[in-house]
PDB file of C-alpha atoms in Angstrom:
ATOM      1  CA  MET T 163     153.712  25.570 183.638  1.00 44.00           C
ATOM      2  CA  THR T 164     156.325  23.175 181.995  1.00 57.00           C
ATOM      3  CA  VAL T 165     157.857  24.836 178.827  1.00 66.00           C
ATOM      4  CA  MET T 166     158.630  23.219 175.886  1.00 87.00           C
ATOM      5  CA  GLU T 167     160.964  23.403 173.258  1.00 97.00           C
ATOM      6  CA  PRO T 168     159.872  26.609 171.019  1.00 98.00           C
ATOM      7  CA  PHE T 169     157.489  26.162 168.290  1.00 98.00           C
ATOM      8  CA  GLY T 170     159.961  26.944 165.564  1.00 98.00           C
ATOM      9  CA  ALA T 171     162.322  24.568 166.686  1.00 98.00           C
ATOM     10  CA  ARG T 172     160.092  21.807 166.923  1.00 98.00           C
ATOM     11  CA  LEU T 173     158.623  22.862 163.661  1.00 98.00           C
ATOM     12  CA  ARG T 174     161.907  22.958 162.191  1.00 98.00           C
ATOM     13  CA  ARG T 175     162.883  19.668 162.670  1.00 98.00           C
ATOM     14  CA  ALA T 176     159.226  18.489 161.522  1.00 98.00           C
ATOM     15  CA  MET T 177     159.748  19.913 158.252  1.00 97.00           C
ATOM     16  CA  ASP T 178     162.716  18.393 158.250  1.00 96.00           C
ATOM     17  CA  GLU T 179     161.552  14.788 158.798  1.00 96.00           C
ATOM     18  CA  ARG T 180     158.448  15.113 157.364  1.00 96.00           C
ATOM     19  CA  GLY T 181     158.676  17.404 154.755  1.00 95.00           C
ATOM     20  CA  PRO T 182     156.294  20.841 155.191  1.00 97.00           C
ATOM     21  CA  LEU T 183     153.025  19.849 153.816  1.00 97.00           C
ATOM     22  CA  CYS T 184     150.294  20.682 156.260  1.00 98.00           C
ATOM     23  CA  VAL T 185     146.823  18.819 156.015  1.00 98.00           C
ATOM     24  CA  GLY T 186     143.867  20.493 157.344  1.00 98.00           C
ATOM     25  CA  ILE T 187     141.003  18.759 158.998  1.00 98.00           C
ATOM     26  CA  ASP T 188     138.092  20.458 157.625  1.00 97.00           C
ATOM     27  CA  PRO T 189     135.317  18.516 158.155  1.00 98.00           C
ATOM     28  CA  HIS T 190     132.500  21.008 155.858  1.00 95.00           C
ATOM     29  CA  ALA T 191     128.999  19.397 155.171  1.00 97.00           C
ATOM     30  CA  SER T 192     129.739  18.816 151.376  1.00 97.00           C
ATOM     31  CA  LEU T 193     132.937  16.497 152.330  1.00 97.00           C
ATOM     32  CA  LEU T 194     131.484  14.466 154.947  1.00 98.00           C
ATOM     33  CA  ALA T 195     128.663  13.815 151.878  1.00 98.00           C
ATOM     34  CA  GLU T 196     131.280  12.756 149.542  1.00 97.00           C
ATOM     35  CA  TRP T 197     132.420  10.067 152.155  1.00 98.00           C
ATOM     36  CA  GLY T 198     128.919   9.145 152.492  1.00 98.00           C
ATOM     37  CA  LEU T 199     128.886  10.149 156.030  1.00 98.00           C
ATOM     38  CA  ASN T 200     125.783  12.089 157.673  1.00 98.00           C
ATOM     39  CA  ASP T 201     126.379  15.729 158.658  1.00 98.00           C
ATOM     40  CA  ASP T 202     125.987  15.547 162.761  1.00 98.00           C
ATOM     41  CA  VAL T 203     128.400  14.719 165.352  1.00 98.00           C
ATOM     42  CA  ALA T 204     128.899  10.758 164.883  1.00 98.00           C
ATOM     43  CA  GLY T 205     130.101  11.759 161.247  1.00 98.00           C
ATOM     44  CA  LEU T 206     132.035  14.454 162.537  1.00 98.00           C
ATOM     45  CA  GLU T 207     133.999  11.704 164.518  1.00 98.00           C
ATOM     46  CA  ARG T 208     134.323   9.352 161.796  1.00 98.00           C
ATOM     47  CA  PHE T 209     135.498  11.804 159.303  1.00 98.00           C
ATOM     48  CA  SER T 210     138.265  13.334 162.038  1.00 98.00           C
ATOM     49  CA  ARG T 211     139.481   9.843 163.700  1.00 98.00           C
ATOM     50  CA  THR T 212     140.200   8.726 159.746  1.00 98.00           C
ATOM     51  CA  VAL T 213     141.909  11.982 159.140  1.00 98.00           C
ATOM     52  CA  VAL T 214     144.089  12.227 162.241  1.00 98.00           C
ATOM     53  CA  GLU T 215     145.180   8.090 161.995  1.00 98.00           C
ATOM     54  CA  ALA T 216     145.786   8.162 158.271  1.00 98.00           C
ATOM     55  CA  MET T 217     147.896  10.742 158.414  1.00 97.00           C
ATOM     56  CA  ALA T 218     149.051  12.323 162.146  1.00 98.00           C
ATOM     57  CA  ASP T 219     152.369  10.015 161.824  1.00 97.00           C
ATOM     58  CA  ARG T 220     153.422  11.239 158.064  1.00 96.00           C
ATOM     59  CA  VAL T 221     152.897  14.700 157.650  1.00 97.00           C
ATOM     60  CA  ALA T 222     154.691  17.764 159.714  1.00 98.00           C
ATOM     61  CA  VAL T 223     151.164  19.519 160.742  1.00 98.00           C
ATOM     62  CA  LEU T 224     147.880  18.912 160.516  1.00 98.00           C
ATOM     63  CA  LYS T 225     145.366  21.910 161.016  1.00 98.00           C
ATOM     64  CA  PRO T 226     142.043  21.530 161.835  1.00 98.00           C
ATOM     65  CA  GLN T 227     139.406  24.438 160.921  1.00 98.00           C
ATOM     66  CA  SER T 228     137.412  24.534 164.561  1.00 98.00           C
ATOM     67  CA  ALA T 229     134.612  26.233 162.893  1.00 98.00           C
ATOM     68  CA  PHE T 230     133.409  22.865 161.533  1.00 98.00           C
ATOM     69  CA  PHE T 231     133.781  21.407 165.052  1.00 98.00           C
ATOM     70  CA  GLU T 232     132.061  24.286 166.751  1.00 98.00           C
ATOM     71  CA  ARG T 233     128.492  24.328 164.265  1.00 98.00           C
ATOM     72  CA  PHE T 234     128.013  21.081 166.337  1.00 98.00           C
ATOM     73  CA  GLY T 235     128.229  22.316 169.868  1.00 98.00           C
ATOM     74  CA  SER T 236     129.844  21.085 172.832  1.00 98.00           C
ATOM     75  CA  ARG T 237     129.472  17.673 171.002  1.00 98.00           C
ATOM     76  CA  GLY T 238     131.532  18.937 168.400  1.00 98.00           C
ATOM     77  CA  VAL T 239     134.227  20.523 170.239  1.00 98.00           C
ATOM     78  CA  ALA T 240     134.757  17.573 172.377  1.00 98.00           C
ATOM     79  CA  VAL T 241     135.428  15.675 168.761  1.00 98.00           C
ATOM     80  CA  LEU T 242     137.802  18.679 167.960  1.00 98.00           C
ATOM     81  CA  GLU T 243     139.519  17.746 171.471  1.00 98.00           C
ATOM     82  CA  THR T 244     140.692  14.057 171.133  1.00 98.00           C
ATOM     83  CA  SER T 245     141.486  14.881 167.327  1.00 98.00           C
ATOM     84  CA  VAL T 246     144.116  17.417 168.495  1.00 98.00           C
ATOM     85  CA  GLN T 247     145.219  15.076 171.392  1.00 98.00           C
ATOM     86  CA  GLU T 248     145.057  12.089 168.957  1.00 98.00           C
ATOM     87  CA  ALA T 249     146.991  14.222 166.530  1.00 98.00           C
ATOM     88  CA  ARG T 250     149.861  15.348 168.781  1.00 98.00           C
ATOM     89  CA  ALA T 251     150.239  11.855 170.456  1.00 98.00           C
ATOM     90  CA  ALA T 252     151.102  10.078 167.145  1.00 98.00           C
ATOM     91  CA  GLY T 253     153.708  12.905 166.092  1.00 97.00           C
ATOM     92  CA  ALA T 254     151.962  15.687 164.091  1.00 98.00           C
ATOM     93  CA  LEU T 255     152.016  19.284 164.971  1.00 98.00           C
ATOM     94  CA  VAL T 256     148.787  20.566 165.479  1.00 99.00           C
ATOM     95  CA  VAL T 257     147.777  24.764 163.818  1.00 98.00           C
ATOM     96  CA  MET T 258     144.524  25.544 165.632  1.00 98.00           C
ATOM     97  CA  ASP T 259     142.841  27.066 162.382  1.00 98.00           C
ATOM     98  CA  ALA T 260     140.605  29.114 164.737  1.00 98.00           C
ATOM     99  CA  LYS T 261     141.698  33.043 163.139  1.00 98.00           C
ATOM    100  CA  ARG T 262     140.955  34.531 166.471  1.00 98.00           C
ATOM    101  CA  GLY T 263     141.325  38.706 167.114  1.00 98.00           C
ATOM    102  CA  ASP T 264     139.739  40.527 170.217  1.00 98.00           C
ATOM    103  CA  ILE T 265     141.849  43.326 172.429  1.00 98.00           C
ATOM    104  CA  GLY T 266     142.259  42.863 176.479  1.00 98.00           C
ATOM    105  CA  SER T 267     141.233  40.401 177.980  1.00 98.00           C
ATOM    106  CA  THR T 268     138.830  38.970 175.365  1.00 98.00           C
ATOM    107  CA  MET T 269     142.353  38.082 173.723  1.00 98.00           C
ATOM    108  CA  ALA T 270     143.944  36.576 176.673  1.00 98.00           C
ATOM    109  CA  ALA T 271     140.611  34.694 177.044  1.00 98.00           C
ATOM    110  CA  TYR T 272     140.783  32.901 173.678  1.00 98.00           C
ATOM    111  CA  ALA T 273     144.751  32.368 174.161  1.00 98.00           C
ATOM    112  CA  GLU T 274     144.096  30.359 177.175  1.00 98.00           C
ATOM    113  CA  SER T 275     141.766  28.274 175.242  1.00 98.00           C
ATOM    114  CA  PHE T 276     144.222  27.359 172.763  1.00 98.00           C
ATOM    115  CA  LEU T 277     147.341  28.116 174.026  1.00 98.00           C
ATOM    116  CA  HIS T 278     147.543  27.402 177.753  1.00 98.00           C
ATOM    117  CA  LYS T 279     149.168  24.138 177.992  1.00 95.00           C
ATOM    118  CA  ASP T 280     147.241  22.839 180.630  1.00 97.00           C
ATOM    119  CA  ALA T 281     143.576  23.362 178.049  1.00 98.00           C
ATOM    120  CA  PRO T 282     141.444  20.735 176.455  1.00 98.00           C
ATOM    121  CA  LEU T 283     142.345  22.537 172.993  1.00 98.00           C
ATOM    122  CA  PHE T 284     145.929  23.387 173.467  1.00 98.00           C
ATOM    123  CA  SER T 285     147.754  23.309 169.766  1.00 98.00           C
ATOM    124  CA  ASP T 286     151.476  23.288 168.698  1.00 98.00           C
ATOM    125  CA  ALA T 287     150.354  26.995 167.108  1.00 99.00           C
ATOM    126  CA  LEU T 288     146.704  29.162 166.319  1.00 99.00           C
ATOM    127  CA  THR T 289     145.837  30.740 163.607  1.00 98.00           C
ATOM    128  CA  VAL T 290     145.051  34.672 164.453  1.00 98.00           C
ATOM    129  CA  SER T 291     143.800  37.951 163.121  1.00 98.00           C
ATOM    130  CA  PRO T 292     145.841  41.488 163.701  1.00 98.00           C
ATOM    131  CA  TYR T 293     143.225  43.420 162.429  1.00 96.00           C
ATOM    132  CA  LEU T 294     142.380  45.075 165.707  1.00 97.00           C
ATOM    133  CA  GLY T 295     146.063  46.507 165.080  1.00 97.00           C
ATOM    134  CA  TYR T 296     148.695  44.041 165.825  1.00 98.00           C
ATOM    135  CA  GLY T 297     149.692  44.872 169.361  1.00 98.00           C
ATOM    136  CA  SER T 298     146.037  43.467 170.191  1.00 98.00           C
ATOM    137  CA  LEU T 299     147.866  40.176 169.958  1.00 98.00           C
ATOM    138  CA  LYS T 300     149.812  40.883 172.857  1.00 98.00           C
ATOM    139  CA  PRO T 301     148.329  37.849 174.693  1.00 98.00           C
ATOM    140  CA  ALA T 302     148.341  35.794 172.557  1.00 98.00           C
ATOM    141  CA  VAL T 303     152.009  36.359 171.752  1.00 98.00           C
ATOM    142  CA  ASP T 304     152.777  36.640 175.697  1.00 98.00           C
ATOM    143  CA  LEU T 305     151.159  32.967 176.148  1.00 98.00           C
ATOM    144  CA  ALA T 306     152.411  31.390 172.922  1.00 98.00           C
ATOM    145  CA  ARG T 307     156.213  32.219 174.439  1.00 98.00           C
ATOM    146  CA  GLU T 308     155.430  31.007 177.810  1.00 97.00           C
ATOM    147  CA  SER T 309     154.079  27.474 176.800  1.00 97.00           C
ATOM    148  CA  GLY T 310     156.389  27.181 173.927  1.00 98.00           C
ATOM    149  CA  ALA T 311     153.700  27.355 171.401  1.00 98.00           C
ATOM    150  CA  GLY T 312     153.229  29.565 167.650  1.00 98.00           C
ATOM    151  CA  LEU T 313     151.329  32.111 165.841  1.00 99.00           C
ATOM    152  CA  PHE T 314     150.091  31.978 162.367  1.00 99.00           C
ATOM    153  CA  VAL T 315     148.944  35.719 162.247  1.00 98.00           C
ATOM    154  CA  LEU T 316     146.874  36.508 158.632  1.00 98.00           C
ATOM    155  CA  ALA T 317     149.128  39.037 156.766  1.00 98.00           C
ATOM    156  CA  LEU T 318     148.964  38.538 152.962  1.00 98.00           C
ATOM    157  CA  THR T 319     145.660  35.726 152.820  1.00 96.00           C
ATOM    158  CA  SER T 320     144.582  34.122 149.823  1.00 91.00           C
ATOM    159  CA  ASN T 321     140.838  35.082 149.148  1.00 92.00           C
ATOM    160  CA  PRO T 322     139.877  37.944 147.029  1.00 90.00           C
ATOM    161  CA  GLU T 323     138.642  40.042 149.697  1.00 94.00           C
ATOM    162  CA  GLY T 324     141.612  40.248 151.448  1.00 95.00           C
ATOM    163  CA  GLY T 325     143.292  42.818 149.398  1.00 93.00           C
ATOM    164  CA  GLU T 326     141.091  45.757 150.119  1.00 95.00           C
ATOM    165  CA  VAL T 327     141.981  45.597 153.898  1.00 96.00           C
ATOM    166  CA  GLN T 328     146.363  43.641 153.778  1.00 97.00           C
ATOM    167  CA  HIS T 329     147.311  45.799 150.552  1.00 95.00           C
ATOM    168  CA  ALA T 330     146.214  49.402 151.659  1.00 96.00           C
ATOM    169  CA  VAL T 331     149.042  51.688 152.019  1.00 97.00           C
ATOM    170  CA  ARG T 332     149.303  53.342 155.289  1.00 96.00           C
ATOM    171  CA  GLY T 333     150.590  57.384 156.098  1.00 96.00           C
ATOM    172  CA  ASP T 334     154.008  55.886 156.472  1.00 96.00           C
ATOM    173  CA  GLY T 335     153.856  54.390 153.062  1.00 96.00           C
ATOM    174  CA  ARG T 336     153.771  50.821 153.889  1.00 96.00           C
ATOM    175  CA  SER T 337     151.305  48.393 153.322  1.00 97.00           C
ATOM    176  CA  VAL T 338     149.117  47.219 155.893  1.00 98.00           C
ATOM    177  CA  GLY T 339     150.476  43.464 155.066  1.00 98.00           C
ATOM    178  CA  ALA T 340     153.864  44.588 154.920  1.00 98.00           C
ATOM    179  CA  THR T 341     153.370  46.461 158.612  1.00 98.00           C
ATOM    180  CA  MET T 342     152.313  42.877 159.807  1.00 98.00           C
ATOM    181  CA  LEU T 343     155.550  41.121 158.236  1.00 98.00           C
ATOM    182  CA  ALA T 344     157.486  43.540 159.871  1.00 98.00           C
ATOM    183  CA  HIS T 345     156.311  42.766 163.273  1.00 98.00           C
ATOM    184  CA  LEU T 346     156.828  39.341 162.497  1.00 98.00           C
ATOM    185  CA  ALA T 347     160.276  40.183 161.981  1.00 98.00           C
ATOM    186  CA  ALA T 348     161.018  41.983 165.379  1.00 98.00           C
ATOM    187  CA  GLU T 349     159.250  39.055 167.143  1.00 98.00           C
ATOM    188  CA  ASN T 350     161.332  36.225 165.618  1.00 98.00           C
ATOM    189  CA  ALA T 351     164.574  38.536 165.333  1.00 98.00           C
ATOM    190  CA  GLY T 352     167.426  36.072 167.066  1.00 97.00           C
ATOM    191  CA  GLU T 353     165.885  33.196 166.737  1.00 98.00           C
ATOM    192  CA  GLU T 354     167.157  29.480 166.201  1.00 97.00           C
ATOM    193  CA  PRO T 355     166.683  27.880 163.885  1.00 98.00           C
ATOM    194  CA  LEU T 356     163.006  29.070 163.222  1.00 98.00           C
ATOM    195  CA  GLY T 357     161.374  32.107 164.993  1.00 98.00           C
ATOM    196  CA  SER T 358     157.872  30.427 166.420  1.00 98.00           C
ATOM    197  CA  PHE T 359     155.608  33.187 164.774  1.00 99.00           C
ATOM    198  CA  GLY T 360     154.383  33.043 161.406  1.00 98.00           C
ATOM    199  CA  ALA T 361     152.639  34.554 158.674  1.00 98.00           C
ATOM    200  CA  VAL T 362     149.614  33.412 157.226  1.00 98.00           C
ATOM    201  CA  VAL T 363     150.559  34.254 152.895  1.00 98.00           C
ATOM    202  CA  GLY T 364     148.459  32.952 150.304  1.00 97.00           C
ATOM    203  CA  ALA T 365     150.000  30.548 147.584  1.00 96.00           C
ATOM    204  CA  THR T 366     147.739  31.714 144.522  1.00 95.00           C
ATOM    205  CA  LEU T 367     149.016  35.509 145.376  1.00 95.00           C
ATOM    206  CA  GLY T 368     151.480  35.144 142.368  1.00 94.00           C
ATOM    207  CA  ASP T 369     155.137  37.038 142.351  1.00 92.00           C
ATOM    208  CA  LEU T 370     155.465  38.754 146.316  1.00 95.00           C
ATOM    209  CA  SER T 371     158.752  39.953 145.294  1.00 94.00           C
ATOM    210  CA  SER T 372     157.531  43.726 146.710  1.00 94.00           C
ATOM    211  CA  TYR T 373     156.808  42.348 150.264  1.00 97.00           C
ATOM    212  CA  ASP T 374     159.449  41.138 152.631  1.00 97.00           C
ATOM    213  CA  LEU T 375     158.731  37.455 153.492  1.00 98.00           C
ATOM    214  CA  GLY T 376     162.062  37.165 155.628  1.00 98.00           C
ATOM    215  CA  ILE T 377     160.742  36.999 158.667  1.00 98.00           C
ATOM    216  CA  ASN T 378     162.279  33.934 160.317  1.00 98.00           C
ATOM    217  CA  GLY T 379     159.221  32.537 161.296  1.00 98.00           C
ATOM    218  CA  PRO T 380     157.119  30.006 159.388  1.00 98.00           C
ATOM    219  CA  LEU T 381     154.785  31.289 156.226  1.00 98.00           C
ATOM    220  CA  LEU T 382     151.363  28.890 156.634  1.00 98.00           C
ATOM    221  CA  ALA T 383     150.650  29.055 152.177  1.00 98.00           C
ATOM    222  CA  PRO T 384     147.110  28.123 152.145  1.00 96.00           C
ATOM    223  CA  GLY T 385     145.647  28.010 148.541  1.00 92.00           C
ATOM    224  CA  ILE T 386     147.341  24.920 146.958  1.00 93.00           C
ATOM    225  CA  GLY T 387     144.610  22.551 144.943  1.00 87.00           C
ATOM    226  CA  ALA T 388     141.184  23.403 145.421  1.00 79.00           C
ATOM    227  CA  GLN T 389     142.241  27.076 145.015  1.00 85.00           C
ATOM    228  CA  GLY T 390     144.586  26.928 141.994  1.00 88.00           C
ATOM    229  CA  ALA T 391     147.737  26.765 143.258  1.00 92.00           C
ATOM    230  CA  THR T 392     150.032  24.198 142.878  1.00 95.00           C
ATOM    231  CA  PRO T 393     153.422  23.118 144.386  1.00 96.00           C
ATOM    232  CA  ALA T 394     155.201  24.467 141.252  1.00 95.00           C
ATOM    233  CA  ASP T 395     153.888  27.940 141.563  1.00 96.00           C
ATOM    234  CA  LEU T 396     155.509  27.801 145.508  1.00 97.00           C
ATOM    235  CA  PRO T 397     159.399  29.159 143.905  1.00 96.00           C
ATOM    236  CA  GLY T 398     158.161  31.735 142.434  1.00 96.00           C
ATOM    237  CA  VAL T 399     155.977  33.008 145.219  1.00 96.00           C
ATOM    238  CA  PHE T 400     158.024  32.784 148.191  1.00 97.00           C
ATOM    239  CA  GLY T 401     161.520  33.251 146.430  1.00 96.00           C
ATOM    240  CA  ALA T 402     164.266  33.027 148.692  1.00 96.00           C
ATOM    241  CA  ALA T 403     161.699  32.175 152.022  1.00 97.00           C
ATOM    242  CA  LEU T 404     160.539  29.247 150.219  1.00 97.00           C
ATOM    243  CA  ARG T 405     162.474  26.860 152.981  1.00 96.00           C
ATOM    244  CA  ASN T 406     159.973  28.287 155.844  1.00 98.00           C
ATOM    245  CA  VAL T 407     157.193  27.496 153.613  1.00 98.00           C
ATOM    246  CA  VAL T 408     154.252  25.295 155.455  1.00 98.00           C
ATOM    247  CA  PRO T 409     152.035  24.899 151.572  1.00 97.00           C
ATOM    248  CA  ASN T 410     148.671  23.829 153.346  1.00 97.00           C
ATOM    249  CA  VAL T 411     146.419  21.529 151.033  1.00 97.00           C
ATOM    250  CA  SER T 412     142.735  20.408 152.382  1.00 96.00           C
ATOM    251  CA  ARG T 413     140.059  19.658 149.713  1.00 95.00           C
ATOM    252  CA  SER T 414     142.393  18.254 147.118  1.00 96.00           C
ATOM    253  CA  VAL T 415     143.440  15.598 149.681  1.00 97.00           C
ATOM    254  CA  LEU T 416     140.339  15.436 151.756  1.00 98.00           C
ATOM    255  CA  ARG T 417     137.804  13.878 148.959  1.00 96.00           C
ATOM    256  CA  HIS T 418     140.117  11.176 148.982  1.00 97.00           C
ATOM    257  CA  GLY T 419     138.821   9.862 152.013  1.00 97.00           C
ATOM    258  CA  PRO T 420     137.234   7.793 153.479  1.00 98.00           C
ATOM    259  CA  ASP T 421     139.731   4.674 151.981  1.00 97.00           C
ATOM    260  CA  ALA T 422     142.795   5.755 154.614  1.00 97.00           C
ATOM    261  CA  ALA T 423     145.377   4.321 151.986  1.00 98.00           C
ATOM    262  CA  ALA T 424     144.007   6.553 149.182  1.00 98.00           C
ATOM    263  CA  LEU T 425     144.242   9.624 151.845  1.00 98.00           C
ATOM    264  CA  ARG T 426     147.633   8.602 152.196  1.00 98.00           C
ATOM    265  CA  THR T 427     148.387   8.232 148.641  1.00 97.00           C
ATOM    266  CA  ALA T 428     147.165  11.505 147.792  1.00 97.00           C
ATOM    267  CA  ALA T 429     148.983  13.500 150.411  1.00 97.00           C
ATOM    268  CA  ASP T 430     152.579  11.953 149.524  1.00 96.00           C
ATOM    269  CA  ARG T 431     151.948  12.531 145.864  1.00 96.00           C
ATOM    270  CA  PHE T 432     151.386  16.359 147.212  1.00 96.00           C
ATOM    271  CA  ALA T 433     154.584  15.952 149.623  1.00 95.00           C
ATOM    272  CA  ALA T 434     156.554  14.847 147.160  1.00 96.00           C
ATOM    273  CA  GLU T 435     155.735  17.343 144.366  1.00 96.00           C
ATOM    274  CA  ILE T 436     156.693  20.058 146.999  1.00 96.00           C
ATOM    275  CA  ARG T 437     159.850  18.555 147.932  1.00 94.00           C
ATOM    276  CA  THR T 438     160.561  19.075 143.918  1.00 94.00           C
ATOM    277  CA  ALA T 439     160.040  22.176 143.425  1.00 93.00           C
ATOM    278  CA  VAL T 440     162.048  23.454 146.748  1.00 90.00           C
ATOM    279  CA  ALA T 441     164.674  21.201 145.684  1.00 88.00           C
ATOM    280  CA  ALA T 442     164.651  22.836 141.510  1.00 84.00           C
ATOM    281  CA  SER T 443     164.514  26.465 143.520  1.00 78.00           C
TER     282      SER T 443
END
């Protein structure tokens, strides 16, 4: 298997050249309806192709949510395969938002589905859930290293329910979320210019100064736009780790479709606001 340059290095370059914005590809039924599309495979294909054609040559990262494709069965997954391949061919990095998490051979199979270089759904990085224990992710960690891909591990998520697990305090006095961040810091130790093992940390969470976000890896930050956070909130949430933040915007960009120019304008506006926030910090 040909080994690519590590994901962290490719992401750092893409963020420096294109800005750090990540745009989600979330073709849920309400957005298809807003675009005047049917909630079927043809609508899914039109939606996904429009987003890729509008965005893949200008944003650093595109993040398809696999569930919205999987709900259409094998034909939906085929659309996802095409979207991933076309987005990567146009220069965007693809983070597959699948939030996979399991143990042993099952986790290894999930990893092979998205992180093996020859897999039809090969993506530059994959979101994963560590809540069967961080060690359960080892097959994905190992394959990501082997293939030059990356992971984004759910650590401090933007959904309100996440706190009951992630803020729970272990016997050693450290929260579960902080433990996940510590594991990622260990994975990324010594990597230059950026490690390939990132965390998902919600932009809606307010002051996180009690957490060590300095994991030498990227921080995927959902919550901007429809969930209430703004680019101006990023410095206050992420502090010294701001340069490694990959802010994710989905609905607040996608609702401007199906007009490709309007999608690009919306993405450019968020990208400019993010650059301003980072420069001012």
